[in-house]
JSON list of C-alpha atoms in Angstrom, two decimals:
[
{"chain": "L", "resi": 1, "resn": "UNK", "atom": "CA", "xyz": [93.79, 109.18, 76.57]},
{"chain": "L", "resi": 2, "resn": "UNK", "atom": "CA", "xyz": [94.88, 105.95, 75.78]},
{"chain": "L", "resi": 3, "resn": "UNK", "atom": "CA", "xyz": [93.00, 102.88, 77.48]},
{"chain": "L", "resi": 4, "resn": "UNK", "atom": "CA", "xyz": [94.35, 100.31, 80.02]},
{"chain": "L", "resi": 5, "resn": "UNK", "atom": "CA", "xyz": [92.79, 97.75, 78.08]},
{"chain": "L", "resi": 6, "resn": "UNK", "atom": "CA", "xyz": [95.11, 98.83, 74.82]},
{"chain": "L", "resi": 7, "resn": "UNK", "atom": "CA", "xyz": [98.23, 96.49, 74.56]},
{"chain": "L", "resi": 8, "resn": "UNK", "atom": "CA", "xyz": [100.51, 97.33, 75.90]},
{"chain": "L", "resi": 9, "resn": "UNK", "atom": "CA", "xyz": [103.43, 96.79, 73.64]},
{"chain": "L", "resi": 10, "resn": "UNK", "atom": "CA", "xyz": [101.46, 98.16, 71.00]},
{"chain": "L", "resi": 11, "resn": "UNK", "atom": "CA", "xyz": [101.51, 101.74, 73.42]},
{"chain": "L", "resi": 12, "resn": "UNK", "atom": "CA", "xyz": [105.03, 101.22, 74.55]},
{"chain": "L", "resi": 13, "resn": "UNK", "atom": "CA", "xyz": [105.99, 100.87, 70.30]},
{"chain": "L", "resi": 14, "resn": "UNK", "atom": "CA", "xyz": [103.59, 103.98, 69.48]},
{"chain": "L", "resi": 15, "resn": "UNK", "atom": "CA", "xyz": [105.51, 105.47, 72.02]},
{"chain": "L", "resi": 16, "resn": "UNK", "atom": "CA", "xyz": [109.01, 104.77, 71.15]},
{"chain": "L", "resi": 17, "resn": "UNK", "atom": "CA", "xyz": [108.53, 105.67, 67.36]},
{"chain": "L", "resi": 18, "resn": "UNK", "atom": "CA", "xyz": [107.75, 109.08, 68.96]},
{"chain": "L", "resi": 19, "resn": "UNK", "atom": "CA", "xyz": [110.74, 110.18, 71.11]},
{"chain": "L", "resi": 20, "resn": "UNK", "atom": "CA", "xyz": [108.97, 109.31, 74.59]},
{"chain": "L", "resi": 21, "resn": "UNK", "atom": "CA", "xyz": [110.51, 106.55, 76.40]},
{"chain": "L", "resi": 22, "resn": "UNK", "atom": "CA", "xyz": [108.08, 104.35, 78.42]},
{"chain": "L", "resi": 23, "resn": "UNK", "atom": "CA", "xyz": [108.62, 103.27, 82.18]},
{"chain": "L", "resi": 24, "resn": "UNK", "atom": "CA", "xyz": [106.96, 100.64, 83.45]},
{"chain": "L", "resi": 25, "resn": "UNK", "atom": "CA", "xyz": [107.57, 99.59, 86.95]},
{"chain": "L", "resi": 26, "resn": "UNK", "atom": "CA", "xyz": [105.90, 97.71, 89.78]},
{"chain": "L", "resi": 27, "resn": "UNK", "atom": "CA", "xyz": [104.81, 100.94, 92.35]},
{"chain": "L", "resi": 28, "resn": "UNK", "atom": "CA", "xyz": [103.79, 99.97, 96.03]},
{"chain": "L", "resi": 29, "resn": "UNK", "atom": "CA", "xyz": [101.53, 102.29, 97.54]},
{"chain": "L", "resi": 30, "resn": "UNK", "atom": "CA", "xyz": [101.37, 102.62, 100.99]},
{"chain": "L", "resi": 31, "resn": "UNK", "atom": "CA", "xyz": [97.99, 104.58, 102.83]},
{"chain": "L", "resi": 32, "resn": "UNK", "atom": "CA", "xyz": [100.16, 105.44, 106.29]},
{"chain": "L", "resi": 33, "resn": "UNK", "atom": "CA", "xyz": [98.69, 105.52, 109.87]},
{"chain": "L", "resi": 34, "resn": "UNK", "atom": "CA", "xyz": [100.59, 105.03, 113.31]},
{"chain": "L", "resi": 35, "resn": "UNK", "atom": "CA", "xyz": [99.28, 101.75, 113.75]},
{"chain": "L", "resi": 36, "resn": "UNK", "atom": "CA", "xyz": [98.70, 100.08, 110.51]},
{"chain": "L", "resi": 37, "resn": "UNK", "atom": "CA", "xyz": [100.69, 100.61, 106.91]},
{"chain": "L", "resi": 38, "resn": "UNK", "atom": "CA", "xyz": [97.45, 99.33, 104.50]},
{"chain": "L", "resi": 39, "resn": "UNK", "atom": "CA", "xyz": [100.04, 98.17, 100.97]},
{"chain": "L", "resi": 40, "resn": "UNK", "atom": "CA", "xyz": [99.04, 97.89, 97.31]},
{"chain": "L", "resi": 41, "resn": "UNK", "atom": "CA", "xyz": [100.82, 96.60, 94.60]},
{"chain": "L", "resi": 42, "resn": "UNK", "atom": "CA", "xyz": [100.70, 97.39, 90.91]},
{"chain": "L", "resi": 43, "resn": "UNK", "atom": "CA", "xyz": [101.19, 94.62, 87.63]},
{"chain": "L", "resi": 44, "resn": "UNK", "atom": "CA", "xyz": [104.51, 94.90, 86.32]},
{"chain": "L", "resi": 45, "resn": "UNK", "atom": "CA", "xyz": [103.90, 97.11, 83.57]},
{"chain": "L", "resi": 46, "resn": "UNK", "atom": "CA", "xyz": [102.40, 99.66, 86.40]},
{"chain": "L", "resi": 47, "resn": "UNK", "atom": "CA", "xyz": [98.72, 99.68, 85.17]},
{"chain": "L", "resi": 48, "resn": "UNK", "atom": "CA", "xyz": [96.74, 97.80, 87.34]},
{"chain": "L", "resi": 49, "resn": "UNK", "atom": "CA", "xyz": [96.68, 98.13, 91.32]},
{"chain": "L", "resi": 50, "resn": "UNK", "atom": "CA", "xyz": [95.67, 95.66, 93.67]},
{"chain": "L", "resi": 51, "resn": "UNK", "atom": "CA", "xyz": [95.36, 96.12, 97.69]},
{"chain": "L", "resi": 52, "resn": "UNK", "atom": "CA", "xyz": [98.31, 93.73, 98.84]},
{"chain": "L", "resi": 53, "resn": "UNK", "atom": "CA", "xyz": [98.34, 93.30, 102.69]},
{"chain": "L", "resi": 54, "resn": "UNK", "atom": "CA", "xyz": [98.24, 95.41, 106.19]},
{"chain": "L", "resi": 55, "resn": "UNK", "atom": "CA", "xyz": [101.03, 95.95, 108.07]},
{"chain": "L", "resi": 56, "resn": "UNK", "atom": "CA", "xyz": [100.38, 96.09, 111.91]},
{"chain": "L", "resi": 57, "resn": "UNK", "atom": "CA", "xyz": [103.36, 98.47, 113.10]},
{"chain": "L", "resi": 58, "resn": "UNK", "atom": "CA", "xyz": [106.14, 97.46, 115.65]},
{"chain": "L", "resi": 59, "resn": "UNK", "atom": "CA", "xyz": [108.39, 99.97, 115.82]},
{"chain": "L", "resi": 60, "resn": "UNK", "atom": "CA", "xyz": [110.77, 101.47, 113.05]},
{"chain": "L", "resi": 61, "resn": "UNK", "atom": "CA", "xyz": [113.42, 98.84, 112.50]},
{"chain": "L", "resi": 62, "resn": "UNK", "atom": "CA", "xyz": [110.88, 95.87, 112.39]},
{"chain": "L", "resi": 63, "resn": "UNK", "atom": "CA", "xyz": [108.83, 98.13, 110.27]},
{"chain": "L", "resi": 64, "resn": "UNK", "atom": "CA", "xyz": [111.67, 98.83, 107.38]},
{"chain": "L", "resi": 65, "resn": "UNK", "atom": "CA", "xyz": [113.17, 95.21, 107.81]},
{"chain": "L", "resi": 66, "resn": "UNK", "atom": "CA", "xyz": [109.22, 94.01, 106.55]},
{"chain": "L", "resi": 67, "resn": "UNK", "atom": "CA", "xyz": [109.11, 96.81, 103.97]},
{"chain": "L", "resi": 68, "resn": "UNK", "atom": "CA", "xyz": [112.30, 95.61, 102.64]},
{"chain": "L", "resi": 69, "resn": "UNK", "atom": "CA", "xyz": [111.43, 92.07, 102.84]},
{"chain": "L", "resi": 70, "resn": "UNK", "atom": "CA", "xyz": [108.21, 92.93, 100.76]},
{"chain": "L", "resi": 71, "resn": "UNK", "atom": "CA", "xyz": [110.17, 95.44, 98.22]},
{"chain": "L", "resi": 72, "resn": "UNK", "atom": "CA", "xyz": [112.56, 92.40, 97.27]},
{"chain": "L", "resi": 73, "resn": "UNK", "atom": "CA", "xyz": [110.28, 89.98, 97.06]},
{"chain": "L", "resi": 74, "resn": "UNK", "atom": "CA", "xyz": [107.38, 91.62, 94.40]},
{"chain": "L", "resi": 75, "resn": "UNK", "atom": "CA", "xyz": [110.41, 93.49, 93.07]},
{"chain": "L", "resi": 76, "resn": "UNK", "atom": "CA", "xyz": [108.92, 96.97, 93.55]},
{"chain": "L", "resi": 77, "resn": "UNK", "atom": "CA", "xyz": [111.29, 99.65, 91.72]},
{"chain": "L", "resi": 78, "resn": "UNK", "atom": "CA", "xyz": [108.83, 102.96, 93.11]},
{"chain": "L", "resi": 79, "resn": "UNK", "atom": "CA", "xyz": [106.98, 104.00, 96.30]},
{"chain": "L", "resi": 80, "resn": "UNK", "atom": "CA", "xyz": [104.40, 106.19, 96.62]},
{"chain": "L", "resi": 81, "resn": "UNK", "atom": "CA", "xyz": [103.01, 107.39, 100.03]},
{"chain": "L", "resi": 82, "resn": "UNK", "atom": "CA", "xyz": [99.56, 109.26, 100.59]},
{"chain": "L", "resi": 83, "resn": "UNK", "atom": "CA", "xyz": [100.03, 112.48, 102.16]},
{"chain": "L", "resi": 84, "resn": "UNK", "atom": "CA", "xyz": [97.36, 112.80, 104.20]},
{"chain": "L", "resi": 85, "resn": "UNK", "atom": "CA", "xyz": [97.18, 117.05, 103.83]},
{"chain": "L", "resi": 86, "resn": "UNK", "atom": "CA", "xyz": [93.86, 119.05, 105.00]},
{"chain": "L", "resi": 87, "resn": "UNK", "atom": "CA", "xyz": [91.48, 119.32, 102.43]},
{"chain": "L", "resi": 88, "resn": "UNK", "atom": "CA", "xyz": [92.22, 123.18, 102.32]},
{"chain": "L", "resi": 89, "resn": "UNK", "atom": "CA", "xyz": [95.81, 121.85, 101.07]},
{"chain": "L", "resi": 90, "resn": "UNK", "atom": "CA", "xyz": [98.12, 122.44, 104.40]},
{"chain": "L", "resi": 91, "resn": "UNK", "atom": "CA", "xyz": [99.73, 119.98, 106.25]},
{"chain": "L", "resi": 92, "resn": "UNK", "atom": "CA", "xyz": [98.82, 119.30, 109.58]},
{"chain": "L", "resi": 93, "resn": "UNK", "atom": "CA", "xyz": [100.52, 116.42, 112.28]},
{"chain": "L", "resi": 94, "resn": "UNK", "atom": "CA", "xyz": [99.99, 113.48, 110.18]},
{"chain": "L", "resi": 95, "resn": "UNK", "atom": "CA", "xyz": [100.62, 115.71, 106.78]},
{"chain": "L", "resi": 96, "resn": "UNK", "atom": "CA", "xyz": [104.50, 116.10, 108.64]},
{"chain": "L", "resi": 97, "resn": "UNK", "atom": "CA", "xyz": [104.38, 112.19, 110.03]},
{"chain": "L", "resi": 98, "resn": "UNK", "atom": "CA", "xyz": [103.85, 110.92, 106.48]},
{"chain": "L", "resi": 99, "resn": "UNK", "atom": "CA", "xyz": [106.32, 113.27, 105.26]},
{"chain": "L", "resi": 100, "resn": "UNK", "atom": "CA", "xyz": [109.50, 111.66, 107.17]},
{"chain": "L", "resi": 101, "resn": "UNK", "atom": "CA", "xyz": [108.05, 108.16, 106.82]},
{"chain": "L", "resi": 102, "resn": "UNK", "atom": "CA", "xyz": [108.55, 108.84, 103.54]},
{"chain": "L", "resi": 103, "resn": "UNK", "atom": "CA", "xyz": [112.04, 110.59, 103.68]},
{"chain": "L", "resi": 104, "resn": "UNK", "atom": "CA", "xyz": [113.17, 107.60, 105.95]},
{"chain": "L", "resi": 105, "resn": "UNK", "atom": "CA", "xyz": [112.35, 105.02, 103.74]},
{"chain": "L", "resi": 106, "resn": "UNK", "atom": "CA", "xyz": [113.67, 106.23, 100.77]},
{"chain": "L", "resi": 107, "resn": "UNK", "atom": "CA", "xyz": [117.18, 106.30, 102.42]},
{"chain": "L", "resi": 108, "resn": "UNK", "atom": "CA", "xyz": [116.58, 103.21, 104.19]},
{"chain": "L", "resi": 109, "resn": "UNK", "atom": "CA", "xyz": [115.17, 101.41, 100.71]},
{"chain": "L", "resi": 110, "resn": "UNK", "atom": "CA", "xyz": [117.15, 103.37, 98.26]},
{"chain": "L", "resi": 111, "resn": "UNK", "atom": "CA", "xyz": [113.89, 103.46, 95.86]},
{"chain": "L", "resi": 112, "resn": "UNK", "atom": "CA", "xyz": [112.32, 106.52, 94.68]},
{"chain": "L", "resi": 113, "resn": "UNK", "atom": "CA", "xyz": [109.68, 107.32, 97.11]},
{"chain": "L", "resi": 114, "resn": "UNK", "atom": "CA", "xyz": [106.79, 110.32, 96.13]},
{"chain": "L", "resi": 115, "resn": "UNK", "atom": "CA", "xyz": [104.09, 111.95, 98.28]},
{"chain": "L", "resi": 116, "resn": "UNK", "atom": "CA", "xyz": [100.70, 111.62, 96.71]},
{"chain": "L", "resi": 117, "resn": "UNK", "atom": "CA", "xyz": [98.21, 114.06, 97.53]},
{"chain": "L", "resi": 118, "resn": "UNK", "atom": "CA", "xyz": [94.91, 112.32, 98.74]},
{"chain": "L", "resi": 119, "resn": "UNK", "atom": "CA", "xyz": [92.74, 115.15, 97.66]},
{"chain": "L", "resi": 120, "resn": "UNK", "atom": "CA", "xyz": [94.08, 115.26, 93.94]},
{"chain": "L", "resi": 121, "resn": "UNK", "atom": "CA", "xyz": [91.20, 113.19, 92.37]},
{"chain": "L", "resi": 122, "resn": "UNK", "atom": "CA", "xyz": [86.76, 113.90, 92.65]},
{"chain": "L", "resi": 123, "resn": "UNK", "atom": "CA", "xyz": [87.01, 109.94, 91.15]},
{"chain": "L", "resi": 124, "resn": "UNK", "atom": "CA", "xyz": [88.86, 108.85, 95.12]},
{"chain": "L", "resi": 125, "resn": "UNK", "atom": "CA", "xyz": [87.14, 110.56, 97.16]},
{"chain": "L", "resi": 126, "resn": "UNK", "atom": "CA", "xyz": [83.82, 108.46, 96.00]},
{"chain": "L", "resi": 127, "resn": "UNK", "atom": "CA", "xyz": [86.07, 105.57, 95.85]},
{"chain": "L", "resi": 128, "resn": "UNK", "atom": "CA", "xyz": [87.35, 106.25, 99.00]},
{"chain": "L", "resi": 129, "resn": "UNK", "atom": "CA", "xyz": [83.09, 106.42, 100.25]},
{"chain": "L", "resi": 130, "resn": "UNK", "atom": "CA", "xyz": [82.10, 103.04, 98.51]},
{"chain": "L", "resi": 131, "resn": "UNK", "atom": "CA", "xyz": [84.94, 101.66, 100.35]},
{"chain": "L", "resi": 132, "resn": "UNK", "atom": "CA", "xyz": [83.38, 103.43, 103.78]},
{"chain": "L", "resi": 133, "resn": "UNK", "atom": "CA", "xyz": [80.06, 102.24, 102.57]},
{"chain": "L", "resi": 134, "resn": "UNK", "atom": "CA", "xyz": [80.84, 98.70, 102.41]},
{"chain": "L", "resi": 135, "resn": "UNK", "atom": "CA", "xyz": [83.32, 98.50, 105.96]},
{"chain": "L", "resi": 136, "resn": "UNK", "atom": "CA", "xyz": [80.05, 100.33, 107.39]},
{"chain": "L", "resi": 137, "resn": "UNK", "atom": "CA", "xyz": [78.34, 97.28, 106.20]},
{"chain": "L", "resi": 138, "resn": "UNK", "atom": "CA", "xyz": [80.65, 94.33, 107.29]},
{"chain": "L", "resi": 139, "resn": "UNK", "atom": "CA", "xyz": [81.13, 96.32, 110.92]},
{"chain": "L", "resi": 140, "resn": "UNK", "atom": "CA", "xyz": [77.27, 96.06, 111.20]},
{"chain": "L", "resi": 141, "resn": "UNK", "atom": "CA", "xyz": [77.61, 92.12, 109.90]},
{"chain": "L", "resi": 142, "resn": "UNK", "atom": "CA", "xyz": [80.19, 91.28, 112.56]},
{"chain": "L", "resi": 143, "resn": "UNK", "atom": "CA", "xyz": [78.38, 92.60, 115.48]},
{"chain": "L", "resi": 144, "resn": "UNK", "atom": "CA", "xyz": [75.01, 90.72, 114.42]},
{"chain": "L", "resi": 145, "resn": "UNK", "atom": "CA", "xyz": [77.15, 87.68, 114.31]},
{"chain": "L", "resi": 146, "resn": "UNK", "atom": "CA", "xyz": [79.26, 88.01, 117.89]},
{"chain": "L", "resi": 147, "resn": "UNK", "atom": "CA", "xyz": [76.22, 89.65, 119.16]},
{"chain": "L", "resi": 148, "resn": "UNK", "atom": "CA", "xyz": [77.82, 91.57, 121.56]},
{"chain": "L", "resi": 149, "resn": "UNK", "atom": "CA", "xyz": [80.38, 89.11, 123.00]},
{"chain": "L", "resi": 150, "resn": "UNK", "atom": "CA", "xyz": [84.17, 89.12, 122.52]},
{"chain": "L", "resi": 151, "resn": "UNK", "atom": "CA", "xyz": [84.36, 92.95, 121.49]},
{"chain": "L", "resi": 152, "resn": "UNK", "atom": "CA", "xyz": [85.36, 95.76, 123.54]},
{"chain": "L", "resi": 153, "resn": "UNK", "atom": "CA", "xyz": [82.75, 97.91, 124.77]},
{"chain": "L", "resi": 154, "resn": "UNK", "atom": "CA", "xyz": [82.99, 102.31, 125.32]},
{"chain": "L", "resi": 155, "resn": "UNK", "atom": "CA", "xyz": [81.10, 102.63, 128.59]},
{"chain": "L", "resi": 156, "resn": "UNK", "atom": "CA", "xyz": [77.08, 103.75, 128.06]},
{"chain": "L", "resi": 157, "resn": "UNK", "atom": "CA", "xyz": [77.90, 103.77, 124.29]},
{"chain": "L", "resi": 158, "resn": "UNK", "atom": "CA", "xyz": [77.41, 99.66, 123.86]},
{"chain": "L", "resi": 159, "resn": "UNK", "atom": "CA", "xyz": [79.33, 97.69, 121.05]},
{"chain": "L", "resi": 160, "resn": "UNK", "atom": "CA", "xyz": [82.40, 98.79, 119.78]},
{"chain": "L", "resi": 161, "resn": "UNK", "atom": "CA", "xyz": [83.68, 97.03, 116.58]},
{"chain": "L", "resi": 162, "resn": "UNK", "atom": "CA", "xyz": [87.58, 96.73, 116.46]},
{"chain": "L", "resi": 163, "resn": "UNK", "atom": "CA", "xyz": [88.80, 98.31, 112.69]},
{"chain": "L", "resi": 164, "resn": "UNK", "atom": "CA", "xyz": [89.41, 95.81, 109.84]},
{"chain": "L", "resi": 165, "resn": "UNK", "atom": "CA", "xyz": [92.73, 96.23, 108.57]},
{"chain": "L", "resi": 166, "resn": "UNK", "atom": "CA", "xyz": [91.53, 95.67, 105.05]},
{"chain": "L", "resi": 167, "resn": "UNK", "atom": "CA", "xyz": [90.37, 99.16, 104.62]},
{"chain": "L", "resi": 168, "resn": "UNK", "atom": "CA", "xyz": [94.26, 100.28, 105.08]},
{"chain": "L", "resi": 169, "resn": "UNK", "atom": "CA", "xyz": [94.76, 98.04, 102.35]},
{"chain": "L", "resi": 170, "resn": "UNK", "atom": "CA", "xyz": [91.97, 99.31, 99.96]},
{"chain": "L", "resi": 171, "resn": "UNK", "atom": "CA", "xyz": [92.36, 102.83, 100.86]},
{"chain": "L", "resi": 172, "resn": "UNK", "atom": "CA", "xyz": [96.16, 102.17, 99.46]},
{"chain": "L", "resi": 173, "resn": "UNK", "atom": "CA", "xyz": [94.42, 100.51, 96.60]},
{"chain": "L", "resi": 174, "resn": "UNK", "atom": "CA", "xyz": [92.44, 103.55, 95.50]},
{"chain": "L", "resi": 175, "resn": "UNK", "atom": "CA", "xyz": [95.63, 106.08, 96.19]},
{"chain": "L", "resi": 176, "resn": "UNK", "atom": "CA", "xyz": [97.24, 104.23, 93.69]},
{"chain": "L", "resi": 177, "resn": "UNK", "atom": "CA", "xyz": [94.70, 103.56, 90.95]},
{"chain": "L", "resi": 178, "resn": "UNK", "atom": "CA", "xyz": [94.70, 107.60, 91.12]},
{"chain": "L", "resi": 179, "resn": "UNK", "atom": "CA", "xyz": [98.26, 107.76, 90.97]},
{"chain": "L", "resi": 180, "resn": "UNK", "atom": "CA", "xyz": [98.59, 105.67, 87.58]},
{"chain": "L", "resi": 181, "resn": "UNK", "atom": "CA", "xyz": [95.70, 107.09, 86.07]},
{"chain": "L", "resi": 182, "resn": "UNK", "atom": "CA", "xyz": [97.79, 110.36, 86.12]},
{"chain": "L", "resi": 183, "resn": "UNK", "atom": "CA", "xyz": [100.56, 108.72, 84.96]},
{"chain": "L", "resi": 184, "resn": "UNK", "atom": "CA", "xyz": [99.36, 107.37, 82.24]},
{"chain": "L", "resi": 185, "resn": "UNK", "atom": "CA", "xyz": [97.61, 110.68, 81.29]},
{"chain": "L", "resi": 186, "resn": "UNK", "atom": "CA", "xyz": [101.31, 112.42, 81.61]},
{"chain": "L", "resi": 187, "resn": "UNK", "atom": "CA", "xyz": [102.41, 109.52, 79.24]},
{"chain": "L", "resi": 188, "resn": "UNK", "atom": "CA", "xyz": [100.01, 110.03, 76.62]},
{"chain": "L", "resi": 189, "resn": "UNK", "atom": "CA", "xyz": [100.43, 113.68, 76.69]},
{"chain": "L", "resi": 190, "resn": "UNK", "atom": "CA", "xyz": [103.60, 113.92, 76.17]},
{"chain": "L", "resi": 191, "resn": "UNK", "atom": "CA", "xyz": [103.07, 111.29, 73.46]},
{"chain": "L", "resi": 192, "resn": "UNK", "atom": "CA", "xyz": [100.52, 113.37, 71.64]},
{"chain": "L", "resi": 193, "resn": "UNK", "atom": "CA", "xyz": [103.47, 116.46, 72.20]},
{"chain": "L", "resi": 194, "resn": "UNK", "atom": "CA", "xyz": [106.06, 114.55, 70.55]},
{"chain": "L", "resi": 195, "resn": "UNK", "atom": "CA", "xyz": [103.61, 113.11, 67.65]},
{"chain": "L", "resi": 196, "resn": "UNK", "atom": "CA", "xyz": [102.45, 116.76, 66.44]},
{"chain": "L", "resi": 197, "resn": "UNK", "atom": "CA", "xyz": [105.99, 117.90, 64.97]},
{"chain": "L", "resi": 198, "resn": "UNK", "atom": "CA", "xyz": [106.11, 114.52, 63.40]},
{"chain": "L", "resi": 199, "resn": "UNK", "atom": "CA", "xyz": [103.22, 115.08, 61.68]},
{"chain": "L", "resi": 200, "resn": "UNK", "atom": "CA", "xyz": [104.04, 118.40, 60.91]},
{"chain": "L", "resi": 201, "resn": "UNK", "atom": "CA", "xyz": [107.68, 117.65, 59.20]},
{"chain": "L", "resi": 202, "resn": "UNK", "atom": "CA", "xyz": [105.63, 114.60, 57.18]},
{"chain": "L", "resi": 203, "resn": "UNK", "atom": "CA", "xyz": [103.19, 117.04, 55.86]},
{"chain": "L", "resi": 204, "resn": "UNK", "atom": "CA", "xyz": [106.32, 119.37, 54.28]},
{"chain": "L", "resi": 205, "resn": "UNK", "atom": "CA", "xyz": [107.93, 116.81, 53.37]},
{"chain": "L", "resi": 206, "resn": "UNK", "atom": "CA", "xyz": [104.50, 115.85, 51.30]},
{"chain": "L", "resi": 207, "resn": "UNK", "atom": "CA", "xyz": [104.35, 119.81, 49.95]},
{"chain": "L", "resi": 208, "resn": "UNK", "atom": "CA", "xyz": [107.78, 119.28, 48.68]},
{"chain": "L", "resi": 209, "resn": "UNK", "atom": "CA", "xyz": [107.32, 116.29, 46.68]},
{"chain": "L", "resi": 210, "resn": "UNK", "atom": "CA", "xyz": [104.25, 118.32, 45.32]}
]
């Protein structure tokens, strides 16, 4: 597999010489929920993701007018959204939710738009509990600081911490450092594919001359 650190117009040559025709392209993830869209953003060459920024829903229109905003702006040519699907692999309420998010948005957008599976990867899920780890860690660091005051409180269950939004962000993050990983690894098979009867015609070519 060929590195991210490689570079990459080196790959995208190696590539070329060999019959498989690189796409780049800046992907937005988003990690979907009722009441938050958490966003990521790859680099332009679609290697690298970064968590971008949390959406706090409205309603539908307000939602796709942002989206679209956001799409023109970073100049996003792909969407990915996780599909949240039971870890047995069906699809429950949110599974179907995601599901027409998705379908709406790519008519709405006129981008490609592709369901991830959130279970696809042993590497996210222990992203996914760092990231759990360390929101664990800055909930208990927010109520030593307010002490008590200014949050909401569950009766005889004491402090409740509101959600950070940033963990909608980071969980998009993760979804789509998976989701380039395999990219690339479908890339640089299919590179390896085309390079083998390439090597193969060279080789008679070299018996010939013999």
């Amino acid at each position: 597999m060929a590195s991210v650190g490689r570079n990459p117009s080196a790959l995208a040559g190696s590539r070329a010489e060999c019959g498989v025709t690189p796409n780049p392209a800046r992907v937005l993830a988003i990690d979907y929920g009722r009441r938050r869209l958490g966003l990521a953003l790859s680099d332009a060459l679609g290697l690298t993701a970064q968590p971008l920024t949390t959406l706090a829903r409205a309603n539908r229109r307000d939602d796709l007018r942002w989206l679209r905003e956001l799409v023109r702006r970073h100049g996003v040519q792909r969407i990915i959204v996780g599909h949240p699907l039971h870890l047995d692999g069906s699809a429950g309420e949110m599974a179907a939710e995601a599901a027409r998010f998705a379908a709406r948005i790519e008519k709405q957008l006129s981008l490609p738009v592709e369901l991830v599976d959130e279970r696809l990867s042993s590497w996210e899920a222990e992203q996914m509990h760092a990231v759990k780890e360390a929101y664990s860690a800055e909930r208990r660091g927010l109520a030593r600081r307010q002490g008590g005051r200014g949050v909401r409180r569950r009766r005889g269950r004491g402090v409740r911490i509101q959600e950070s939004p940033k963990i909608d962000q980071m969980a998009a993050a993760v979804i789509l450092r998976d989701y380039l990983g395999r990219e690339r690894a479908r890339a640089d098979s299919a590179e390896s594919a085309a390079t083998i009867p390439t090597q193969q015609a060279r080789h008679k070519r070299e018996q010939a001359r013999s």
